[in-house]
Tab-separated table of C-alpha atoms in Angstrom:
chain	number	residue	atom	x	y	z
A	205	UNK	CA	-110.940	-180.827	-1.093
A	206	UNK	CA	-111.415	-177.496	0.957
A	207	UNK	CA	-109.913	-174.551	-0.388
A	208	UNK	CA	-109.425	-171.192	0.792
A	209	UNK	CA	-108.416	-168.230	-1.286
A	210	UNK	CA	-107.851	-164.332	0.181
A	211	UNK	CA	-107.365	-161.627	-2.247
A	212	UNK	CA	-107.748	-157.708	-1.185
A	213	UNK	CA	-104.502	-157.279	0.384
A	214	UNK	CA	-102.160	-154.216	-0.530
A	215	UNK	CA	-100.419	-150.703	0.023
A	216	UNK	CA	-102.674	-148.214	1.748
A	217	UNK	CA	-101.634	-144.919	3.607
A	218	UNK	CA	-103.148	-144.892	7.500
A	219	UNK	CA	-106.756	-144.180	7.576
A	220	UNK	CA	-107.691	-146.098	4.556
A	221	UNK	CA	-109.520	-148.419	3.553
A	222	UNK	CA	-109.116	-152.076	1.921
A	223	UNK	CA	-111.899	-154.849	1.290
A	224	UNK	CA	-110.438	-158.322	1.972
A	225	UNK	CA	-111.881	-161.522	0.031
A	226	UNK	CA	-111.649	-164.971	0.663
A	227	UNK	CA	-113.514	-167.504	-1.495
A	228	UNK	CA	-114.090	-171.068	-0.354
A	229	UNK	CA	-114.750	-174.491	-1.978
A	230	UNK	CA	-115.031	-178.006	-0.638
A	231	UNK	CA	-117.544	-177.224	2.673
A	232	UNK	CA	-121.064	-176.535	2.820
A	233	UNK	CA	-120.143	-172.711	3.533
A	234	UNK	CA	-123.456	-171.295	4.989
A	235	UNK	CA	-123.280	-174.065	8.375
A	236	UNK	CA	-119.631	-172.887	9.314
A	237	UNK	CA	-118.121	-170.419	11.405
A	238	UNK	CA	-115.326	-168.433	9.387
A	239	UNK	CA	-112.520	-166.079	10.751
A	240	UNK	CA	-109.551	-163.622	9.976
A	241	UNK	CA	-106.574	-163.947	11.124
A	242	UNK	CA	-103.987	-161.220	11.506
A	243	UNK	CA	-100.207	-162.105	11.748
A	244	UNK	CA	-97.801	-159.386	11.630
A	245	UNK	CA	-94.430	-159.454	11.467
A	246	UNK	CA	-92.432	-161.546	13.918
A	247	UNK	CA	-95.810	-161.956	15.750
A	248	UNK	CA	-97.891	-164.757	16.661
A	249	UNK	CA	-101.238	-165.075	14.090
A	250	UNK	CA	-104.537	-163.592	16.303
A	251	UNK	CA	-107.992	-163.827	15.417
A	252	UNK	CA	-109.688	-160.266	14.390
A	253	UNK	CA	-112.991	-161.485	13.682
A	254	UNK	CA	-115.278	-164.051	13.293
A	255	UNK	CA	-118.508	-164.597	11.853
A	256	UNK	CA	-121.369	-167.756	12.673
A	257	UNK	CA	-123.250	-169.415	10.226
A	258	UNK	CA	-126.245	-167.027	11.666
A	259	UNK	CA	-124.271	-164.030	11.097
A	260	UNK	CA	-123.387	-163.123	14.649
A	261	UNK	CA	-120.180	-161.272	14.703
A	262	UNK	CA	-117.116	-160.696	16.863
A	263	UNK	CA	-113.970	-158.913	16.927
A	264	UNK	CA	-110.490	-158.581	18.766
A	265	UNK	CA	-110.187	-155.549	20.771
A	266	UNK	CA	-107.977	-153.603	18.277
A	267	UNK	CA	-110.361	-153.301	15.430
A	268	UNK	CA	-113.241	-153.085	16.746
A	269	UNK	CA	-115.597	-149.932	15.479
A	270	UNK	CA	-113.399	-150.592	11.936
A	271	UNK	CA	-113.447	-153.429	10.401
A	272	UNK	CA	-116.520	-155.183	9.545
A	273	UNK	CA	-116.712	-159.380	8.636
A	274	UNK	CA	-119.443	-160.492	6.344
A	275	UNK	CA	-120.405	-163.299	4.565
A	276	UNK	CA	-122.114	-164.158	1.290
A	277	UNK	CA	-123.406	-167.662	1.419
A	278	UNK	CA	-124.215	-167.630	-1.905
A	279	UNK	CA	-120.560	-167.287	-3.468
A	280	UNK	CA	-119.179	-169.101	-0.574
A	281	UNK	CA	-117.518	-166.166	0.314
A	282	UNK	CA	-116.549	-164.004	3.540
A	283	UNK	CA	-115.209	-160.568	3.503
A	284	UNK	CA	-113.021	-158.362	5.756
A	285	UNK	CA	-114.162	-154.380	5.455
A	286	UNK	CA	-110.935	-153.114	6.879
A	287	UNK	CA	-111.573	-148.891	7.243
A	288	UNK	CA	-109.372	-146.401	9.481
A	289	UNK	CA	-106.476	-148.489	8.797
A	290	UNK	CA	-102.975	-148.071	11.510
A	291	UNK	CA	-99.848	-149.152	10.815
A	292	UNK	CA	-100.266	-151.408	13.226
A	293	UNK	CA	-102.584	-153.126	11.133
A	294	UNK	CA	-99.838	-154.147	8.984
A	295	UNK	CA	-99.651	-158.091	8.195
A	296	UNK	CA	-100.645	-161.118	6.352
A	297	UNK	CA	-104.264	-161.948	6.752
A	298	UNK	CA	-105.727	-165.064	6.471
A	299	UNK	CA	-109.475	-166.674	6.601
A	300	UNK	CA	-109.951	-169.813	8.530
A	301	UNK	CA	-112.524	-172.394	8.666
A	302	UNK	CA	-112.452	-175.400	11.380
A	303	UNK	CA	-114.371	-178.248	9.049
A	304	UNK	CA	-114.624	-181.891	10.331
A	305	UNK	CA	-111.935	-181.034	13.666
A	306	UNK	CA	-109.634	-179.865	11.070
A	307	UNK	CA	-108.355	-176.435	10.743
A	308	UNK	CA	-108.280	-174.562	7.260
A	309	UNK	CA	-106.376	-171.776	6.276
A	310	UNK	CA	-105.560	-169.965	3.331
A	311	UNK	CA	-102.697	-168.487	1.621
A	312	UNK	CA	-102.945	-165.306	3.273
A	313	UNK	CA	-102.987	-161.519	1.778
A	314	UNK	CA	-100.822	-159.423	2.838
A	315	UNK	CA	-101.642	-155.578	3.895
A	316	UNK	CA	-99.051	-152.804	4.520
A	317	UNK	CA	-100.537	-149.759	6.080
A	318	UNK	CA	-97.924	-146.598	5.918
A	319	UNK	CA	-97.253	-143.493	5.036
C-alpha cells in the first residue's frame, strides 16, 4: 500500500521560512521521481518542484532561487525548503509520486504566509 504523509505546514509572516516533510511507504523510494504540489485557494494544484531518482531538480517559475526539494533515500523521505516566503505562497501542499501509471498524493499541509 503506498502512502504519503506531509507535515511542515503552518503560519509564517512573508519572508520566512518553513521546511516541508513528506514521508513515504509502499514504493522502492530511491528509483522514483517525487514532486510538490501547490494549490491555493480557489486555484488549480501546480507543480513547484520536482526531484529524479538521481537528484536532478526543477522548479516552477515562481519559486525558483527559494525553495529547495531534496530527498533522503534512506528515510524514504523528500523535503520542501520553502525560504523568502510571499503571500502568494499561501496553500495546501502536497508530495506526489506516479508509481506503476498511478498517481499518489498525500494529504496535503497547508501553509499560510501573512502578516
Amino acid at each position: 500500500q503506498v502512502r504519503l504523509v506531509e507535515s511542515g505546514g503552518g503560519s509564517v509572516q512573508p519572508g520566512g521560512s518553513l521546511r516541508l516533510s513528506c514521508a513515504t511507504s509502499g514504493i522502492n523510494f530511491s528509483i522514483h521521481a517525487m514532486r510538490w504540489y501547490g494549490q491555493a485557494p480557489g486555484q488549480q494544484r501546480e507543480l513547484v518542484a520536482s526531484i529524479l531518482s538521481n537528484g536532478t531538480t526543477d522548479y516552477g517559475d515562481s519559486v525558483k532561487g527559494r525553495f529547495t526539494i531534496s530527498r533522503n533515500n534512506g528515510r524514504s523521505t523528500v523535503y520542501l525548503q520553502m525560504n523568502s516566503l510571499k503571500p502568494e505562497d499561501t496553500a495546501v501542499y502536497y508530495c506526489n509520486v506516479r508509481y506503476k501509471a498511478r498517481d499518489y498524493w498525500g494529504q496535503g499541509t497547508r501553509v499560510t504566509v501573512s502578516s
